[in-house]
């Protein structure tokens, strides 16, 4: 038999990270994206294992689009790149906090964040008026 | 026939809010909870229409627990109440940003946020090293 080169290993998430993820029915976890220096919450996206692996290893944020069912690396079309500063997984494994340096607008509508100008009417809570919480 | 009192109307979300929600297969949207004055991201929870309605109208944050399949009003057990300051719905309707005044620890493990000390190893991105994004 002729010798064949060994197939290149398929890159995967570190086992301790993959084991800690609590994925939804679609295999995804929520990814909160925050500007690293101002702490603004810019947007929320979704990641499967491969999107998280790319985000952890490439310096750029990659999401998995639930509507288009494909990977998208933020900024490839718009130029509005997200440079990764840090990633943390929450206590129950279903949410990521991705701190980035956002180039330009995070939102495809052109606003800095996906929440700008989108407030809902609320009754604000007030610890003083309500007294001590039990 | 004897007269019966009219049944009390069941409170529901305003139609324009309900119509804007893009719920997942379980009927939920993600809710990012942020400390209003420091911009810390405290935690991520899940809300259905009723949890959002309670959050918008009561001054306190109510989530829907995916694991326990029940409503929980943050702080009722722990005392670590979240007083609502504002709520915004993102551009595509699948994420809420709930700004609060958090009493004590947001995380059930006792840390201030659910992400504290839970960083993953990453290769940080660097706009300077990478040159201009295309």
Short mmCIF file of C-alpha atoms in Angstrom, two decimals:
data_model
loop_
_atom_site.label_atom_id
_atom_site.label_comp_id
_atom_site.label_asym_id
_atom_site.label_seq_id
_atom_site.Cartn_x
_atom_site.Cartn_y
_atom_site.Cartn_z
CA UNK A 1 0.00 0.00 0.00
CA UNK A 2 1.21 3.47 -0.75
CA UNK A 3 1.63 5.75 2.18
CA UNK A 4 -0.97 8.43 2.58
CA UNK A 5 -0.42 11.63 4.50
CA UNK A 6 -2.35 11.69 7.73
CA UNK A 7 -5.47 13.82 7.45
CA UNK A 8 -5.19 17.20 9.08
CA UNK A 9 -6.88 17.19 12.47
CA UNK A 10 -10.21 18.97 12.51
CA UNK A 11 -9.92 21.86 14.93
CA UNK A 12 -12.37 21.66 17.80
CA UNK A 13 -13.13 23.54 20.96
CA UNK A 14 -11.10 22.55 24.01
CA UNK A 15 -12.99 19.73 25.72
CA UNK A 16 -13.38 21.64 28.98
CA UNK A 17 -15.08 24.47 27.11
CA UNK A 18 -17.29 22.23 24.99
CA UNK A 19 -18.32 20.28 28.09
CA UNK A 20 -19.33 23.48 29.88
CA UNK A 21 -21.64 24.76 27.14
CA UNK A 22 -25.37 24.44 27.71
CA UNK A 23 -26.69 24.69 24.16
CA UNK A 24 -30.31 25.32 23.19
CA UNK A 25 -32.30 22.99 20.95
CA UNK A 26 -30.54 24.49 17.93
CA UNK A 27 -27.08 23.91 19.43
CA UNK A 28 -26.50 27.58 20.19
CA UNK A 29 -25.58 29.78 23.14
CA UNK A 30 -26.25 33.51 23.41
CA UNK A 31 -23.29 35.85 22.97
CA UNK A 32 -23.51 39.31 24.54
CA UNK A 33 -21.08 41.68 22.85
CA UNK A 34 -19.77 44.55 24.94
CA UNK A 35 -17.41 47.41 24.10
CA UNK A 36 -14.36 46.72 26.28
CA UNK A 37 -13.58 50.28 27.41
CA UNK A 38 -17.01 51.88 27.80
CA UNK A 39 -18.93 48.72 28.80
CA UNK A 40 -21.68 49.54 26.28
CA UNK A 41 -23.74 46.49 25.35
CA UNK A 42 -23.48 46.55 21.57
CA UNK A 43 -25.56 43.59 20.42
CA UNK A 44 -26.51 39.99 21.06
CA UNK A 45 -25.64 37.21 18.65
CA UNK A 46 -25.61 33.43 18.67
CA UNK A 47 -22.73 30.96 18.56
CA UNK A 48 -22.41 27.25 18.09
CA UNK A 49 -19.20 25.42 19.00
CA UNK A 50 -17.48 26.32 15.74
CA UNK A 51 -18.40 30.01 15.89
CA UNK A 52 -17.03 30.13 19.43
CA UNK A 53 -13.85 28.33 18.38
CA UNK A 54 -13.26 30.82 15.58
CA UNK A 55 -13.95 33.72 17.93
CA UNK A 56 -11.51 32.38 20.53
CA UNK A 57 -8.72 31.73 18.06
CA UNK A 58 -8.88 34.36 15.32
CA UNK A 59 -9.12 37.72 17.09
CA UNK A 60 -12.40 38.45 15.29
CA UNK A 61 -15.98 37.68 16.32
CA UNK A 62 -17.86 35.05 14.33
CA UNK A 63 -21.55 34.35 14.92
CA UNK A 64 -23.95 31.73 13.70
CA UNK A 65 -26.98 33.28 12.03
CA UNK A 66 -30.23 31.67 13.14
CA UNK A 67 -32.14 33.17 10.22
CA UNK A 68 -29.62 32.46 7.47
CA UNK A 69 -28.21 29.30 9.09
CA UNK A 70 -24.64 30.19 8.28
CA UNK A 71 -21.54 31.62 9.91
CA UNK A 72 -20.87 35.30 9.63
CA UNK A 73 -17.74 37.07 10.71
CA UNK A 74 -18.74 40.51 11.91
CA UNK A 75 -17.38 43.23 9.67
CA UNK A 76 -16.62 41.19 6.57
CA UNK A 77 -19.39 42.96 4.68
CA UNK A 78 -19.78 46.21 6.60
CA UNK A 79 -16.21 46.82 7.70
CA UNK A 80 -17.57 47.12 11.23
CA UNK A 81 -15.14 44.63 12.70
CA UNK A 82 -15.24 43.43 16.29
CA UNK A 83 -11.73 42.83 17.65
CA UNK A 84 -11.84 40.31 20.47
CA UNK A 85 -10.49 41.40 23.85
CA UNK A 86 -11.87 38.62 26.06
CA UNK A 87 -14.54 35.94 26.22
CA UNK A 88 -16.20 34.57 29.36
CA UNK A 89 -18.78 31.81 29.81
CA UNK A 90 -21.41 32.34 32.47
CA UNK A 91 -22.09 30.20 35.53
CA UNK A 92 -24.63 27.94 33.85
CA UNK A 93 -22.98 27.74 30.46
CA UNK A 94 -25.69 29.22 28.24
CA UNK A 95 -24.31 32.72 27.72
CA UNK A 96 -21.03 34.23 26.59
CA UNK A 97 -19.75 37.72 27.31
CA UNK A 98 -17.55 38.81 24.43
CA UNK A 99 -15.66 42.03 25.08
CA UNK A 100 -14.48 43.70 21.91
CA UNK A 101 -13.20 46.84 20.31
CA UNK A 102 -16.00 47.71 17.90
CA UNK A 103 -15.14 49.51 14.67
CA UNK A 104 -17.97 51.89 13.77
CA UNK A 105 -21.58 50.87 14.24
CA UNK A 106 -22.40 47.50 15.77
CA UNK A 107 -25.94 47.54 14.36
CA UNK A 108 -26.77 46.87 10.73
CA UNK A 109 -29.21 49.79 10.95
CA UNK A 110 -26.27 52.15 11.47
CA UNK A 111 -26.70 52.87 15.17
CA UNK A 112 -23.81 52.29 17.53
CA UNK A 113 -25.67 49.53 19.39
CA UNK A 114 -28.64 47.37 18.43
CA UNK A 115 -30.59 48.80 21.37
CA UNK A 116 -30.18 52.53 20.68
CA UNK A 117 -33.49 54.39 20.53
CA UNK A 118 -35.45 51.18 21.07
CA UNK A 119 -36.63 51.66 24.64
CA UNK A 120 -39.91 50.15 25.81
CA UNK A 121 -42.29 51.92 28.20
CA UNK A 122 -41.59 50.72 31.73
CA UNK A 123 -42.53 51.42 35.30
CA UNK A 124 -39.15 51.98 36.90
CA UNK A 125 -38.37 50.25 40.17
CA UNK A 126 -37.33 52.27 43.17
CA UNK A 127 -35.72 50.70 46.20
CA UNK A 128 -36.43 53.78 48.28
CA UNK A 129 -40.12 53.92 47.49
CA UNK A 130 -40.61 50.19 47.81
CA UNK A 131 -38.81 49.79 51.09
CA UNK A 132 -36.54 46.88 51.82
CA UNK A 133 -36.93 43.84 49.62
CA UNK A 134 -37.77 40.73 51.53
CA UNK B 1 -80.32 34.45 33.99
CA UNK B 2 -78.55 36.02 36.92
CA UNK B 3 -76.08 38.72 36.16
CA UNK B 4 -72.46 37.77 36.45
CA UNK B 5 -69.65 40.24 36.97
CA UNK B 6 -67.53 40.66 33.89
CA UNK B 7 -64.29 38.70 34.14
CA UNK B 8 -61.26 40.80 34.86
CA UNK B 9 -59.27 41.42 31.70
CA UNK B 10 -56.13 39.32 31.45
CA UNK B 11 -53.16 41.67 31.32
CA UNK B 12 -51.09 41.30 28.18
CA UNK B 13 -48.14 42.96 26.56
CA UNK B 14 -48.90 46.00 24.40
CA UNK B 15 -49.57 44.70 20.89
CA UNK B 16 -46.74 46.71 19.35
CA UNK B 17 -44.29 45.08 21.75
CA UNK B 18 -45.67 41.57 21.34
CA UNK B 19 -45.62 41.96 17.56
CA UNK B 20 -41.96 43.00 17.62
CA UNK B 21 -40.72 39.99 19.61
CA UNK B 22 -38.89 37.27 17.70
CA UNK B 23 -39.25 34.34 20.07
CA UNK B 24 -37.25 31.11 19.90
CA UNK B 25 -38.85 27.69 19.60
CA UNK B 26 -39.61 27.78 23.33
CA UNK B 27 -41.30 31.19 23.07
CA UNK B 28 -38.44 33.05 24.73
CA UNK B 29 -36.16 35.99 24.05
CA UNK B 30 -32.77 36.59 25.68
CA UNK B 31 -32.58 39.29 28.34
CA UNK B 32 -29.20 40.90 29.00
CA UNK B 33 -29.14 42.50 32.44
CA UNK B 34 -26.82 45.46 32.90
CA UNK B 35 -26.05 47.61 35.94
CA UNK B 36 -27.37 51.03 34.97
CA UNK B 37 -24.57 53.21 36.36
CA UNK B 38 -21.42 51.14 35.77
CA UNK B 39 -22.62 49.36 32.59
CA UNK B 40 -21.44 46.01 33.99
CA UNK B 41 -23.13 43.06 32.29
CA UNK B 42 -24.53 41.18 35.27
CA UNK B 43 -26.21 38.13 33.77
CA UNK B 44 -28.34 36.79 30.97
CA UNK B 45 -31.81 35.39 31.55
CA UNK B 46 -34.81 34.45 29.44
CA UNK B 47 -38.24 36.01 29.15
CA UNK B 48 -41.50 35.03 27.57
CA UNK B 49 -44.26 37.58 26.98
CA UNK B 50 -45.55 37.36 30.53
CA UNK B 51 -42.12 37.69 32.15
CA UNK B 52 -41.50 40.77 30.01
CA UNK B 53 -44.89 42.22 30.91
CA UNK B 54 -44.19 41.78 34.61
CA UNK B 55 -40.73 43.31 34.21
CA UNK B 56 -42.13 46.32 32.34
CA UNK B 57 -44.91 46.99 34.82
CA UNK B 58 -43.70 46.03 38.30
CA UNK B 59 -40.32 47.70 38.74
CA UNK B 60 -38.69 44.31 39.37
CA UNK B 61 -37.14 41.85 36.92
CA UNK B 62 -38.96 38.57 36.31
CA UNK B 63 -37.42 35.80 34.19
CA UNK B 64 -38.70 32.54 32.83
CA UNK B 65 -36.52 29.64 33.92
CA UNK B 66 -35.77 27.27 31.05
CA UNK B 67 -34.61 24.53 33.42
CA UNK B 68 -37.41 24.80 35.98
CA UNK B 69 -40.06 25.99 33.49
CA UNK B 70 -41.44 28.58 35.84
CA UNK B 71 -41.33 32.31 36.47
CA UNK B 72 -38.87 33.66 38.96
CA UNK B 73 -38.67 37.18 40.22
CA UNK B 74 -35.04 37.97 40.86
CA UNK B 75 -34.35 38.51 44.54
CA UNK B 76 -37.43 36.86 46.02
CA UNK B 77 -35.28 34.08 47.47
CA UNK B 78 -31.85 35.70 47.68
CA UNK B 79 -32.80 39.28 48.43
CA UNK B 80 -30.65 40.25 45.45
CA UNK B 81 -33.33 42.33 43.81
CA UNK B 82 -32.98 43.94 40.39
CA UNK B 83 -34.76 47.30 40.25
CA UNK B 84 -35.72 48.12 36.68
CA UNK B 85 -34.38 51.34 35.20
CA UNK B 86 -35.11 50.75 31.50
CA UNK B 87 -35.82 48.03 28.96
CA UNK B 88 -34.96 48.09 25.26
CA UNK B 89 -35.67 45.58 22.50
CA UNK B 90 -33.01 45.12 19.86
CA UNK B 91 -33.28 45.72 16.12
CA UNK B 92 -34.36 42.19 15.26
CA UNK B 93 -36.54 41.56 18.29
CA UNK B 94 -34.77 38.58 19.85
CA UNK B 95 -32.88 40.30 22.66
CA UNK B 96 -33.74 42.66 25.48
CA UNK B 97 -31.39 44.99 27.32
CA UNK B 98 -32.65 45.42 30.87
CA UNK B 99 -30.83 48.11 32.82
CA UNK B 100 -31.20 47.73 36.56
CA UNK B 101 -29.93 48.68 39.95
CA UNK B 102 -28.66 45.34 41.29
CA UNK B 103 -28.79 44.71 45.02
CA UNK B 104 -25.80 42.60 46.05
CA UNK B 105 -24.61 39.75 43.87
CA UNK B 106 -26.33 39.06 40.56
CA UNK B 107 -24.99 35.49 40.42
CA UNK B 108 -26.36 32.65 42.49
CA UNK B 109 -22.74 31.61 43.11
CA UNK B 110 -22.19 34.83 45.04
CA UNK B 111 -20.12 36.74 42.51
CA UNK B 112 -21.22 40.18 41.40
CA UNK B 113 -21.81 39.02 37.82
CA UNK B 114 -22.35 35.58 36.32
CA UNK B 115 -19.21 36.05 34.21
CA UNK B 116 -16.72 36.97 36.95
CA UNK B 117 -13.63 34.75 36.95
CA UNK B 118 -14.97 32.67 34.07
CA UNK B 119 -12.75 33.84 31.24
CA UNK B 120 -11.89 31.51 28.37
CA UNK B 121 -8.46 31.43 26.71
CA UNK B 122 -8.53 33.62 23.62
CA UNK B 123 -6.26 35.04 20.98
CA UNK B 124 -6.98 38.74 21.26
CA UNK B 125 -7.61 40.72 18.10
CA UNK B 126 -5.50 43.74 17.31
CA UNK B 127 -6.49 46.28 14.70
CA UNK B 128 -2.97 47.67 14.62
CA UNK B 129 -1.28 44.34 14.01
CA UNK B 130 -3.86 43.15 11.53
CA UNK B 131 -3.95 46.29 9.45
CA UNK B 132 -7.14 47.70 8.07
CA UNK B 133 -10.10 45.38 7.92
CA UNK B 134 -11.45 44.92 4.46
#
